CSV table of C-alpha atoms in Angstrom, one decimal:
chain,number,residue,atom,x,y,z
A,1,MET,CA,-26.0,-5.2,-42.9
A,2,ALA,CA,-23.2,-4.0,-45.2
A,3,ASP,CA,-19.7,-3.6,-44.0
A,4,THR,CA,-18.9,0.1,-44.2
A,5,VAL,CA,-15.5,0.0,-42.6
A,6,GLN,CA,-12.8,1.0,-45.0
A,7,GLU,CA,-9.7,-1.2,-45.4
A,8,GLN,CA,-6.8,0.7,-43.9
A,9,PRO,CA,-3.4,0.4,-45.6
A,10,LYS,CA,-0.7,-1.6,-43.7
A,11,TRP,CA,1.3,1.4,-42.8
A,12,TYR,CA,4.0,-0.6,-41.1
A,13,SER,CA,4.9,-2.4,-44.3
A,14,MET,CA,5.2,0.8,-46.4
A,15,THR,CA,8.2,2.9,-47.0
A,16,PRO,CA,8.1,6.5,-45.6
A,17,GLU,CA,7.9,7.8,-49.1
A,18,ALA,CA,4.9,5.6,-49.9
A,19,VAL,CA,3.2,6.7,-46.7
A,20,ALA,CA,3.8,10.4,-47.6
A,21,GLN,CA,2.4,9.8,-51.1
A,22,GLN,CA,-0.6,7.9,-49.7
A,23,LEU,CA,-1.4,10.8,-47.3
A,24,LYS,CA,-0.6,13.4,-50.0
A,25,VAL,CA,1.9,15.3,-47.8
A,26,ASP,CA,5.4,16.7,-48.3
A,27,PRO,CA,7.5,15.3,-45.4
A,28,ALA,CA,9.7,18.4,-45.4
A,29,LYS,CA,6.7,20.6,-44.7
A,30,GLY,CA,4.3,18.4,-42.8
A,31,LEU,CA,0.6,18.8,-42.6
A,32,SER,CA,-1.2,22.1,-42.7
A,33,GLY,CA,-3.7,22.9,-39.9
A,34,PRO,CA,-6.9,21.9,-41.8
A,35,LYS,CA,-5.2,18.8,-43.3
A,36,ARG,CA,-4.0,17.7,-39.8
A,37,SER,CA,-7.5,18.2,-38.4
A,38,SER,CA,-9.1,16.0,-41.0
A,39,ALA,CA,-6.3,13.4,-40.8
A,40,CYS,CA,-6.7,13.2,-37.0
A,41,SER,CA,-10.4,12.9,-37.1
A,42,SER,CA,-10.3,10.2,-39.7
A,43,THR,CA,-7.8,7.9,-37.9
A,44,VAL,CA,-7.6,6.2,-34.6
A,45,PRO,CA,-7.7,8.5,-31.6
A,46,THR,CA,-4.2,9.6,-30.6
A,47,PHE,CA,-4.9,9.8,-26.8
A,48,TRP,CA,-6.0,7.3,-24.2
A,49,PRO,CA,-9.3,8.2,-22.6
A,50,PRO,CA,-8.9,10.0,-19.3
A,51,ARG,CA,-8.6,7.7,-16.3
A,52,LYS,CA,-10.7,8.1,-13.2
A,53,LYS,CA,-8.9,10.1,-10.5
A,54,GLU,CA,-7.3,7.8,-8.0
A,55,SER,CA,-7.1,8.9,-4.3
A,56,GLY,CA,-3.8,9.1,-2.5
A,57,TRP,CA,-4.6,6.0,-0.3
A,58,GLN,CA,-5.7,4.0,-3.4
A,59,ALA,CA,-2.4,4.9,-5.1
A,60,PHE,CA,-0.5,4.0,-2.0
A,61,LEU,CA,-2.2,0.6,-1.5
A,62,ARG,CA,-1.8,-0.1,-5.2
A,63,GLN,CA,2.0,-0.1,-4.6
A,64,TYR,CA,1.4,-3.3,-2.5
A,65,LYS,CA,0.5,-5.2,-5.7
A,66,ASP,CA,4.1,-5.1,-6.6
A,67,PHE,CA,6.0,-8.4,-6.1
A,68,MET,CA,8.7,-6.7,-4.1
A,69,GLN,CA,6.2,-5.3,-1.6
A,70,ILE,CA,4.4,-8.6,-1.3
A,71,LEU,CA,7.7,-10.3,-0.7
A,72,LEU,CA,8.8,-7.8,2.0
A,73,VAL,CA,5.5,-8.1,3.9
A,74,GLY,CA,5.7,-11.9,3.7
A,75,VAL,CA,9.3,-11.8,5.1
A,76,ALA,CA,8.1,-9.5,7.9
A,77,VAL,CA,5.3,-11.8,8.9
A,78,ILE,CA,7.6,-14.9,8.7
A,79,SER,CA,10.2,-13.0,10.7
A,80,LEU,CA,7.7,-12.2,13.4
A,81,VAL,CA,6.4,-15.8,13.6
A,82,VAL,CA,9.8,-17.5,13.6
A,83,THR,CA,11.9,-15.1,15.7
A,84,ARG,CA,9.2,-13.2,17.6
A,85,ASP,CA,11.4,-10.2,17.2
A,86,ALA,CA,9.1,-7.2,16.7
A,87,GLY,CA,12.1,-4.9,15.9
A,88,THR,CA,13.0,-6.7,12.7
A,89,THR,CA,9.4,-6.9,11.7
A,90,LEU,CA,8.9,-3.2,12.1
A,91,VAL,CA,12.0,-2.4,10.1
A,92,LEU,CA,10.8,-4.6,7.3
A,93,LEU,CA,7.3,-3.1,7.3
A,94,GLY,CA,8.9,0.4,7.5
A,95,LEU,CA,11.0,-0.6,4.4
A,96,THR,CA,7.8,-1.4,2.5
A,97,VAL,CA,6.2,1.9,3.4
A,98,PHE,CA,9.4,3.7,2.3
A,99,ASN,CA,9.4,1.7,-0.9
A,100,ALA,CA,5.8,2.5,-1.6
A,101,ILE,CA,6.4,6.2,-1.1
A,102,LEU,CA,9.4,6.1,-3.5
A,103,GLY,CA,7.1,4.3,-6.0
A,104,LEU,CA,4.5,7.0,-5.7
A,105,ARG,CA,7.1,9.8,-6.1
A,106,GLY,CA,8.5,8.1,-9.2
A,107,GLU,CA,5.0,7.8,-10.7
A,108,SER,CA,4.2,11.4,-10.0
A,109,GLN,CA,7.4,12.7,-11.6
A,110,GLY,CA,6.8,10.5,-14.7
A,111,ARG,CA,3.3,11.7,-15.3
A,112,GLY,CA,2.7,14.6,-17.6
A,113,GLN,CA,-0.1,15.9,-19.6
A,114,PRO,CA,-1.1,13.5,-22.4
A,115,GLY,CA,0.1,14.6,-25.8
A,116,CYS,CA,2.3,17.4,-24.4
A,117,ALA,CA,5.9,17.0,-25.5
A,118,ARG,CA,8.7,17.7,-23.0
A,119,GLU,CA,11.7,19.7,-24.1
A,120,ASP,CA,14.0,16.6,-24.0
A,121,ASP,CA,11.6,14.4,-26.0
A,122,GLU,CA,13.5,15.2,-29.2
A,123,GLU,CA,16.4,13.2,-27.7
A,124,HIS,CA,14.2,10.2,-27.1
A,125,HIS,CA,11.9,10.5,-30.1
A,126,PRO,CA,13.8,12.0,-33.0
A,127,GLY,CA,10.8,11.5,-35.4
A,128,THR,CA,9.0,14.7,-34.2
A,129,PRO,CA,6.1,15.5,-36.5
A,130,ARG,CA,6.4,18.6,-38.7
A,131,ARG,CA,3.6,21.1,-38.7
A,132,HIS,CA,3.3,24.0,-41.1
A,133,GLY,CA,6.9,23.5,-42.3
A,134,ASP,CA,8.4,24.0,-38.8
């Protein structure tokens, strides 16, 4: 069977001017709509495949895979075994629940639509692609 995969250029080793010349694009104007479509379809997909929807309980329990959560639960168990003080154990377990809720909240705030740029992305990613000369 013949190898039909084309050898891709090593983009990382090329200068920006060489990349623009290779792609036949003017960096000041960017790609036009049809050129962008053909370039996107001929390269590696730009988005990760969608993940299976995770239930709230699964997301909550996933927080307990974190080392800090495991450590706190372990300390709570050791505290109960050694001191037999249920109050300290409940405080430590309550702390793990609070920590898991904060983790879920942080994840939900950091999650957006894939490929959708936020308004403040320019600050973090100054190399914003140009389209139609915009």
